[in-house]
Coordinates of C-alpha atoms in Angstrom, one line a residue:
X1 CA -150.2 0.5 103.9
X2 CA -149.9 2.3 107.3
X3 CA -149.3 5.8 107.7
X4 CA -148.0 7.8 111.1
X5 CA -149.1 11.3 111.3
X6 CA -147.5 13.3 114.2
X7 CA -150.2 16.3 114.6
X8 CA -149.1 19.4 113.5
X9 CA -148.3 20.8 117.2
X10 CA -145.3 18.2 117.2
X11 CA -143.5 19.9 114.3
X12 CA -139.7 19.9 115.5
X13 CA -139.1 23.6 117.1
X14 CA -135.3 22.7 116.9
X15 CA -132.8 20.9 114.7
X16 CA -130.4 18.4 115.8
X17 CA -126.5 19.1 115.8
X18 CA -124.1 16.5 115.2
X19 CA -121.0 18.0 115.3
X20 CA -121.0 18.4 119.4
X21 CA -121.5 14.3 119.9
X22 CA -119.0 13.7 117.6
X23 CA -115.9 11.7 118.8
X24 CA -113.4 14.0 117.9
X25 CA -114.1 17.4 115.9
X26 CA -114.0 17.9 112.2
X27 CA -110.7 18.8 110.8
X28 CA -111.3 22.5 109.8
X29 CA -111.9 23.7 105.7
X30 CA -109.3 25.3 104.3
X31 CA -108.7 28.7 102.4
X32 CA -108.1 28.0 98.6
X33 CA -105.0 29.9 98.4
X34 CA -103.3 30.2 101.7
X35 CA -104.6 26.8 103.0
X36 CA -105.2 28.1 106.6
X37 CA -108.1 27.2 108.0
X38 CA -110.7 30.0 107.3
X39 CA -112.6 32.0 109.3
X40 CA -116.4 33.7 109.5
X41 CA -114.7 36.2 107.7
X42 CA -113.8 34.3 105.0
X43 CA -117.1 32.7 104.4
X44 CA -119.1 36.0 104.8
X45 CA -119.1 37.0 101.1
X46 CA -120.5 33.7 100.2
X47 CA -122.8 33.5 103.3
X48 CA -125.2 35.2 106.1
X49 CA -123.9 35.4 109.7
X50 CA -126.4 33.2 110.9
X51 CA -125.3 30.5 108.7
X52 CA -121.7 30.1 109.2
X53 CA -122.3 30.0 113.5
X54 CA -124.2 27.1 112.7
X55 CA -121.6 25.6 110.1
X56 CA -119.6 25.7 113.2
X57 CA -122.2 25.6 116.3
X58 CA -120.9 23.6 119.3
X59 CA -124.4 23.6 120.8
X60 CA -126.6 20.2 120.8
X61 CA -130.0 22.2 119.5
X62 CA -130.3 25.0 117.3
X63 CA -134.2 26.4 117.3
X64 CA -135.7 26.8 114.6
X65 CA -137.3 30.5 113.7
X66 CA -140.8 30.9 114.1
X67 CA -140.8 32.2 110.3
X68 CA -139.3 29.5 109.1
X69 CA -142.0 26.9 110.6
X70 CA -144.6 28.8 109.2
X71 CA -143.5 28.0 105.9
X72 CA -142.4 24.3 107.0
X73 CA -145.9 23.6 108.1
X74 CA -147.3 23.8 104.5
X75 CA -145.9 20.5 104.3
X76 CA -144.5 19.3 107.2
X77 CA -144.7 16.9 109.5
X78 CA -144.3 14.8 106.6
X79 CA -146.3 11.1 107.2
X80 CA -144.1 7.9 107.9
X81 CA -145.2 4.6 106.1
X82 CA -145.3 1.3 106.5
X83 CA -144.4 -0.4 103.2
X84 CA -146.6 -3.6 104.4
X85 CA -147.3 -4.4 100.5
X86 CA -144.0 -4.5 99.7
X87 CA -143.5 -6.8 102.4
X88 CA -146.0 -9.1 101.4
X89 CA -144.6 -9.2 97.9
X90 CA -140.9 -10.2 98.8
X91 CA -142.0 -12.7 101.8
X92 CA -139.9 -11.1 104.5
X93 CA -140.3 -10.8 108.0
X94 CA -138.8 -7.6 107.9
X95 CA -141.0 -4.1 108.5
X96 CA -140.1 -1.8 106.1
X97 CA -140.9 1.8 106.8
X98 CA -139.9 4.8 104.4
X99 CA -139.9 8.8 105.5
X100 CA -142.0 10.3 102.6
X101 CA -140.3 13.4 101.7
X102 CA -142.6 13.6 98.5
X103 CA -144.6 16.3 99.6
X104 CA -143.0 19.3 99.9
X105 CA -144.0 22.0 97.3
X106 CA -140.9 20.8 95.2
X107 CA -141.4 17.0 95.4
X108 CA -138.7 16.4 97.8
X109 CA -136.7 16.9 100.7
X110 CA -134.4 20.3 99.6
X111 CA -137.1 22.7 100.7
X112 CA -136.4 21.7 104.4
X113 CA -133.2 23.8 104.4
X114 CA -134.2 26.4 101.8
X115 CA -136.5 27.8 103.8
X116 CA -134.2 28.9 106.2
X117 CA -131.8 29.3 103.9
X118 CA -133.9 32.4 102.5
X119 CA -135.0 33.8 105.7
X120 CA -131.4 33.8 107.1
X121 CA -130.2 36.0 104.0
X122 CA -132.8 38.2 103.8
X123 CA -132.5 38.8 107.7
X124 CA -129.0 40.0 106.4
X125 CA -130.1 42.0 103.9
X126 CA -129.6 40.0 100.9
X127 CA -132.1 40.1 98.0
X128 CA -130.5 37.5 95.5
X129 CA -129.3 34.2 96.0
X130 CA -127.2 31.8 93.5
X131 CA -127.1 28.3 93.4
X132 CA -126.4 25.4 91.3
X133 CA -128.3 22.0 90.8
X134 CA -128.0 18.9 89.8
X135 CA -131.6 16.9 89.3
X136 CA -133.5 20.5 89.5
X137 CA -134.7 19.5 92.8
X138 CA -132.6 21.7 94.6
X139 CA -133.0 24.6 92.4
X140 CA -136.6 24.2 92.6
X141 CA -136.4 24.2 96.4
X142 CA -134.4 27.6 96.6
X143 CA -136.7 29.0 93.5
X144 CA -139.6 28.5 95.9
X145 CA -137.9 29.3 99.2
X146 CA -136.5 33.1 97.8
X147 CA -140.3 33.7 96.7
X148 CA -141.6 33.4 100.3
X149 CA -139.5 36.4 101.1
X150 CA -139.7 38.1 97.7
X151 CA -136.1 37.3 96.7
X152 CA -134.5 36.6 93.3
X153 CA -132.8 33.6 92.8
X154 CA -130.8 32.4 90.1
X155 CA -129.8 28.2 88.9
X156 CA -127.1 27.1 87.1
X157 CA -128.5 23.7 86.2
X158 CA -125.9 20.7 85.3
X159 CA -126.7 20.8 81.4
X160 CA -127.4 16.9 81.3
X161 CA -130.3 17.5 83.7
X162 CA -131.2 20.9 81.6
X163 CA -131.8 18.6 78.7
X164 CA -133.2 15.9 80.4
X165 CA -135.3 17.3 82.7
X166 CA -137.1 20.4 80.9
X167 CA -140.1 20.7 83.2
X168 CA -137.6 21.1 86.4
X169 CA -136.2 24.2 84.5
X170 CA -140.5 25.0 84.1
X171 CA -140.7 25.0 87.6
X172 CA -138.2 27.1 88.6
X173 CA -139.7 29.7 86.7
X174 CA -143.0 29.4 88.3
X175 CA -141.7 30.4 90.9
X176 CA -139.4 33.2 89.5
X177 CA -136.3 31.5 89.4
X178 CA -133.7 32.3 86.5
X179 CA -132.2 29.0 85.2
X180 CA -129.6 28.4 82.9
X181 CA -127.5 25.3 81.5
X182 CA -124.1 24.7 83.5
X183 CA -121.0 24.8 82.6
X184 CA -121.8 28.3 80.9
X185 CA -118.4 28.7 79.5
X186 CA -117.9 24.8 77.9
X187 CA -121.6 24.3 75.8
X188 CA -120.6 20.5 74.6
X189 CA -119.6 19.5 77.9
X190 CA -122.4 17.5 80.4
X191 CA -121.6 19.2 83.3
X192 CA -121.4 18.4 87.0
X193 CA -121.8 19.7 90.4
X194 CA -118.7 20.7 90.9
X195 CA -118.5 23.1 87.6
X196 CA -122.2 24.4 88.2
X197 CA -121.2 25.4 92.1
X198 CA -117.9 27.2 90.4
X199 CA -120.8 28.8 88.1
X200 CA -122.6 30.2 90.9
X201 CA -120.1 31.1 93.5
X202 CA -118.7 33.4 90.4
X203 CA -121.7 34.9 90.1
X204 CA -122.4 35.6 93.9
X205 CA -118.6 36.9 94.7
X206 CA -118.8 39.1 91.9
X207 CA -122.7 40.9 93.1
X208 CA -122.8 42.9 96.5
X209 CA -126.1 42.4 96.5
X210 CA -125.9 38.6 96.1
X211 CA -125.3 35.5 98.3
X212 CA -124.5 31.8 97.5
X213 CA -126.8 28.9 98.9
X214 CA -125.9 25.0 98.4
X215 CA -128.3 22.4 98.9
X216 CA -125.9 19.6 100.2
X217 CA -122.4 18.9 101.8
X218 CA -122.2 22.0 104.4
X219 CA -123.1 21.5 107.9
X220 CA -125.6 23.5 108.5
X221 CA -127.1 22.2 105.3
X222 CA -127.2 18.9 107.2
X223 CA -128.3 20.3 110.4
X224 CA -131.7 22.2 109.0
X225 CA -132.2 18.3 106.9
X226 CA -132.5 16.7 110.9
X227 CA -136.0 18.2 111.4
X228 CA -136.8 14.8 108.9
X229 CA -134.9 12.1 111.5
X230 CA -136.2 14.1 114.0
X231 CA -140.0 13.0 113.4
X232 CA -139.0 9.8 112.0
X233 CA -138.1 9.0 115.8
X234 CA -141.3 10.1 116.9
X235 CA -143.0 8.5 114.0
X236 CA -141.5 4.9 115.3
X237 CA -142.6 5.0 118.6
X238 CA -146.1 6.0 117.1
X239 CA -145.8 2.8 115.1
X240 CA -145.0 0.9 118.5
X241 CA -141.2 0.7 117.0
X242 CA -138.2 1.5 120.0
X243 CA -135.3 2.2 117.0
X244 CA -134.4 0.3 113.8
X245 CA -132.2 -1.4 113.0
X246 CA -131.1 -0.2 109.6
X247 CA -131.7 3.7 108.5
X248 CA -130.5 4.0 104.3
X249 CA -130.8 6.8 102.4
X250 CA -128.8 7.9 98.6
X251 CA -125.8 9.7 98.9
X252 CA -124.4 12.5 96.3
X253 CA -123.2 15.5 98.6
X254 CA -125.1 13.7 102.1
X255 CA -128.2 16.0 102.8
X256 CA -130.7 13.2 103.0
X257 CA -129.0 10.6 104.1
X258 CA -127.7 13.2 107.0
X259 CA -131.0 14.4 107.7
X260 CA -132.5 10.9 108.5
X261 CA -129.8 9.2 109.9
X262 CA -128.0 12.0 111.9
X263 CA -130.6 11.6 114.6
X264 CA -130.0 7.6 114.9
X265 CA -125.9 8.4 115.2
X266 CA -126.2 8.2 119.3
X267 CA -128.4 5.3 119.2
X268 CA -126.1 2.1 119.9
X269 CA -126.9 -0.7 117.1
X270 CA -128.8 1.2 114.5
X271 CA -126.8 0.4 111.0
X272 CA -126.3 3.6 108.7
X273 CA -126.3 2.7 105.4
X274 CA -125.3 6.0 102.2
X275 CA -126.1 4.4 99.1
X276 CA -124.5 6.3 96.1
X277 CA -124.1 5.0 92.2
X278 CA -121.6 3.3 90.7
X279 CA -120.7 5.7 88.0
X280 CA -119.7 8.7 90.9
X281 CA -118.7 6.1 93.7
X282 CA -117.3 8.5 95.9
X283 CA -117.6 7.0 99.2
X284 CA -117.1 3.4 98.1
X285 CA -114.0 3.9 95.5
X286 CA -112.7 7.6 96.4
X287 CA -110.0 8.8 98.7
X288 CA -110.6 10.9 101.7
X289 CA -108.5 14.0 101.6
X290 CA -108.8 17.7 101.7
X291 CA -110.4 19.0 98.4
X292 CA -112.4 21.5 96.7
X293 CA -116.2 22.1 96.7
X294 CA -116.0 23.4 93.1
X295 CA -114.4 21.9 89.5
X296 CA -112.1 25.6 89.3
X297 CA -110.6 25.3 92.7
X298 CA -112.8 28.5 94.4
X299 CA -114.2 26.9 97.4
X300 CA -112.4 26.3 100.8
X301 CA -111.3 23.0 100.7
X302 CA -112.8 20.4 102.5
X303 CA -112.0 17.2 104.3
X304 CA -113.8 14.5 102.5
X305 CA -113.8 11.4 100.3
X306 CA -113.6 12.4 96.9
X307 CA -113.2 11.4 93.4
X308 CA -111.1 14.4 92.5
X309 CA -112.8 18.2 91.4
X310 CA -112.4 17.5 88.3
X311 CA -114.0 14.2 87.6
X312 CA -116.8 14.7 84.9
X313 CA -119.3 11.6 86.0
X314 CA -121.3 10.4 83.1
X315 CA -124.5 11.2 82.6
X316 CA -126.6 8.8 84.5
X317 CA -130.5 10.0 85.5
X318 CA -129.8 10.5 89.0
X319 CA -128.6 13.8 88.5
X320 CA -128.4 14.7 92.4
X321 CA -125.7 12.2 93.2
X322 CA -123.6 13.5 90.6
X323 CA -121.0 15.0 92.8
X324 CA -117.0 14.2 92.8
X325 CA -117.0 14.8 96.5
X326 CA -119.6 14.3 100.0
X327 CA -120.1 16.2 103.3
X328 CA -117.1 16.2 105.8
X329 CA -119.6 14.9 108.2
X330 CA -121.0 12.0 106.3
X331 CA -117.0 11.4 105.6
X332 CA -115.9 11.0 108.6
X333 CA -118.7 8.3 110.2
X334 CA -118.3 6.2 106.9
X335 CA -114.1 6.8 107.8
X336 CA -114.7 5.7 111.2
X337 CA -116.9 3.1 110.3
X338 CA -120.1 4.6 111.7
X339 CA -121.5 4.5 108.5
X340 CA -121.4 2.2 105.9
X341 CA -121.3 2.9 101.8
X342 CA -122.8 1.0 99.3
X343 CA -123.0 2.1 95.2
X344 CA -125.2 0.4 92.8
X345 CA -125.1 0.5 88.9
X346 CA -128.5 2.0 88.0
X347 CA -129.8 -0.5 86.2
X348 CA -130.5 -2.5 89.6
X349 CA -132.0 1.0 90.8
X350 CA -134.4 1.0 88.2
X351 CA -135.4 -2.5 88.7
X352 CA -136.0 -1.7 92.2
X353 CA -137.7 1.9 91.2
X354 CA -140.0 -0.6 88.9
X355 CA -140.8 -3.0 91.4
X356 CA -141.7 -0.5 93.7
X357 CA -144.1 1.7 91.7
X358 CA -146.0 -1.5 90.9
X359 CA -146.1 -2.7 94.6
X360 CA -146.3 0.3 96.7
X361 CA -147.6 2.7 94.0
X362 CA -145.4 5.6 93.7
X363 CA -142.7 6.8 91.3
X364 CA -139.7 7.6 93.1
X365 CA -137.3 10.3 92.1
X366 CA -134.1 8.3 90.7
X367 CA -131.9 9.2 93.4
X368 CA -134.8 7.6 96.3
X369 CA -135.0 4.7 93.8
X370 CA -131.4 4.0 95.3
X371 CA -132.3 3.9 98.7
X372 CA -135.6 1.8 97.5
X373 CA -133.0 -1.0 96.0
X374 CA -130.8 -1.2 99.3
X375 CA -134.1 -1.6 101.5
X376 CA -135.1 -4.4 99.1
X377 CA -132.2 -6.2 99.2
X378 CA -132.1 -5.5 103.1
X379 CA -135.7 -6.9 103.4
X380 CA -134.4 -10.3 101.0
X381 CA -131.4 -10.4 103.7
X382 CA -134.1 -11.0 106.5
X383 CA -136.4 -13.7 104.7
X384 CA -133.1 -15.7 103.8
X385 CA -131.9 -15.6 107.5
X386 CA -135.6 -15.4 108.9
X387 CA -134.5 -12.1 111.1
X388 CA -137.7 -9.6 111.7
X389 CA -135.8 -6.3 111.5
X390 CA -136.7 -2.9 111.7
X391 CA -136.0 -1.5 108.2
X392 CA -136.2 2.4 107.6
X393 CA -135.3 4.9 104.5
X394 CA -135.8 7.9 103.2
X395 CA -137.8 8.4 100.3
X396 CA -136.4 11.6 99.4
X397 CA -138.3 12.8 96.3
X398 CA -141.0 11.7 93.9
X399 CA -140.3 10.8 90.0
X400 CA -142.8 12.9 88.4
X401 CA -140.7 15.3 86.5
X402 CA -137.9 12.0 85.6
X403 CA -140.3 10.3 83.6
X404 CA -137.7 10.2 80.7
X405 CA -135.6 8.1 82.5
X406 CA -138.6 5.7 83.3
X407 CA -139.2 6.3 79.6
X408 CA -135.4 5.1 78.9
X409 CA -135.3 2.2 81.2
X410 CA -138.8 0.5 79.9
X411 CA -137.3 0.9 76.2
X412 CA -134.0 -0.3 76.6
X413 CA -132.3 3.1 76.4
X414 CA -130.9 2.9 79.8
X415 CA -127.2 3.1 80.3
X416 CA -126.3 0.5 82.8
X417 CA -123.7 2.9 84.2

């Protein structure tokens, strides 16, 4: 196994904006009762200044504040790996490299945009901040990101992860986060994104002394997720790599898969490839069309392939891709064919989550288990047509908190969904 270090001097000092190099601009969101298109106005209840100009920056580079990298640099740069085991073990003459997000305070990726998340709202003035989540590892992220700058933060967590995941909820806590089950009104149902988001955007709209703050699907979400493509590039050439030639990451609302691949968008012959599962198939199966963030209809509408706000996905491990919709940004590419989709049933995730542990070594999170499976299958492409590619992905989040679902998978509990 090799492993690329940028030193910490190379940290990215600015994120990467996609919406300026796009080919045509991003149809507008919508108000949920006049359906105009809203304004900063509109969003300033939910959200800090700061935050909606870079929803809707036209400039290439946003810097990054210098209290924000002094948090980021607890963890980051984050090392770049050369799965050469893994290669050895399927034959291929593919290189298979994986951006390990893993070591962040939370296990994963989120903390990259709750960092500034927090700092941006308490610049403003805002001492609490609501949020949902879906796996926990949002929620963790934000629990620890308010507690850098002595914020509250409250979670309404998806009930089917609240149950199966009881040492997220632990956590959170640590780190002075209150968490609760979601939907709060409906005990007997599952849950979902979309009714944990209408959760917390109640809760913030109805405090003056609160804000909102979602780990996926915005732009600026997306945007402050780039600083992980961003050394990825850097990373490559360090690994005597020019680009490769496939980036994959999972897909649920599109702030991993954005943040490694967003970079690559410019780059002429790089294949983008959002994997999502089979039981919430949103890119692969849903329509695009303007629709709600949220299950009650309280968001601005966005333009987006969806499933509907009110589809209830079952209640599969990866709890992070359980979302009826996906970032306009992400929509669009896979729309214009950018970008391709691909879902799995996550039995075949686990398989691949299995195969890797016992090759490479680490438990992956469910939702990197399904960018794992694609790169696998990638990797089996190139031995059967003998093609050395270039095979990157984003290995989002560690499984150490989603050992029940290991647990369910080696005893035959699994729900091939």
């Amino acid at each position: 196994m090799a492993r690329f270090h940028l030193p910490p001097e190379q940290l990215p000092t600015a994120w990467f904006n996609l919406l300026p190099r796009l080919d045509s601009p991003l149809d507008p969101p919508l108000h949920p009762a006049t359906r105009e298109p809203v304004g900063p106005d509109d969003l300033a209840p939910l959200f800090p200044m700061a935050l909606i100009q870079q929803e809707m920056s036209p400039e290439p580079w946003i810097d990054i504040p210098g209290e924000v990298l002094d948090i980021l640099r607890l963890w980051r740069p984050t090392p770049l790996v050369r799965a050469e085991r893994l290669e050895a073990a399927l034959d291929t003459p593919a290189r298979i490299y994986f951006k390990d997000e893993s070591g962040s305070p939370a296990g994963s990726h989120k903390p990259n945009t709750a960092v500034p998340q927090a700092f941006y709202n308490k610049q403003e003035g805002i001492n609490r901040l609501t949020t949902e989540t879906g796996a926990g590892q949002w929620g963790t992220a934000l629990s620890f990101a308010t507690r850098q700058f002595d914020m509250e933060c409250k979670v309404y967590m998806v009930r089917a992860s609240y149950d199966q995941k009881p040492y997220r909820k632990i956590m959170m806590e640590v780190w002075g986060g209150e968490v609760v089950a979601s939907p709060i009104d409906d005990p007997d149902s599952p849950g979902s994104l979309g009714t944990a988001i209408t959760d917390a955007v109640r809760d913030a709209v109805t405090r003056d002394d609160s804000h909102y703050s979602l780990g996926s699907v915005l732009n600026h979400v997306l945007l402050h997720q780039t600083i992980i493509g961003l050394e990825a590039k850097e990373q490559l050439r360090m690994a005597g790599e020019d680009l490769p030639d496939v980036v994959i990451a999972p897909c649920g609302g599109g702030s991993n898969l954005g943040g490694l691949s967003f970079p690559f968008v410019p780059d002429e012959g790089v294949r983008l490839v959002a994997v999502e599962p089979a039981s919430c198939p949103t890119l692969t199966e849903g329509s695009f069309e303007y629709d709600f963030g949220d299950s009650a209809g309280m968001t601005p509408l966005l333009p987006m392939f969806t499933l509907g706000h009110d589809f209830m996905p079952p209640s599969i491990h990866a709890g992070g891709l359980r979302y009826h919709g996906d970032s306009p940004i992400v929509s669009k590419l896979v729309k214009e064919g950018r970008m391709e989709a691909i879902a799995y049933p996550q039995g075949k995730v686990f398989d691949a989550a299995i195969q890797f542990a016992n090759i490479e070594g680490k438990v992956a999170a469910p939702e990197a288990a399904h960018a794992i499976r694609v790169a696998i299958d990638e990797a089996l492409a190139c031995k059967e047509s003998g093609e050395a590619k270039v095979i990157l992905f984003n290995y989002c989040g560690h499984g150490h908190l989603d050992l029940a679902a290991y647990d369910d998978y080696l005893h035959g509990r699994l729900i091939d969904a």
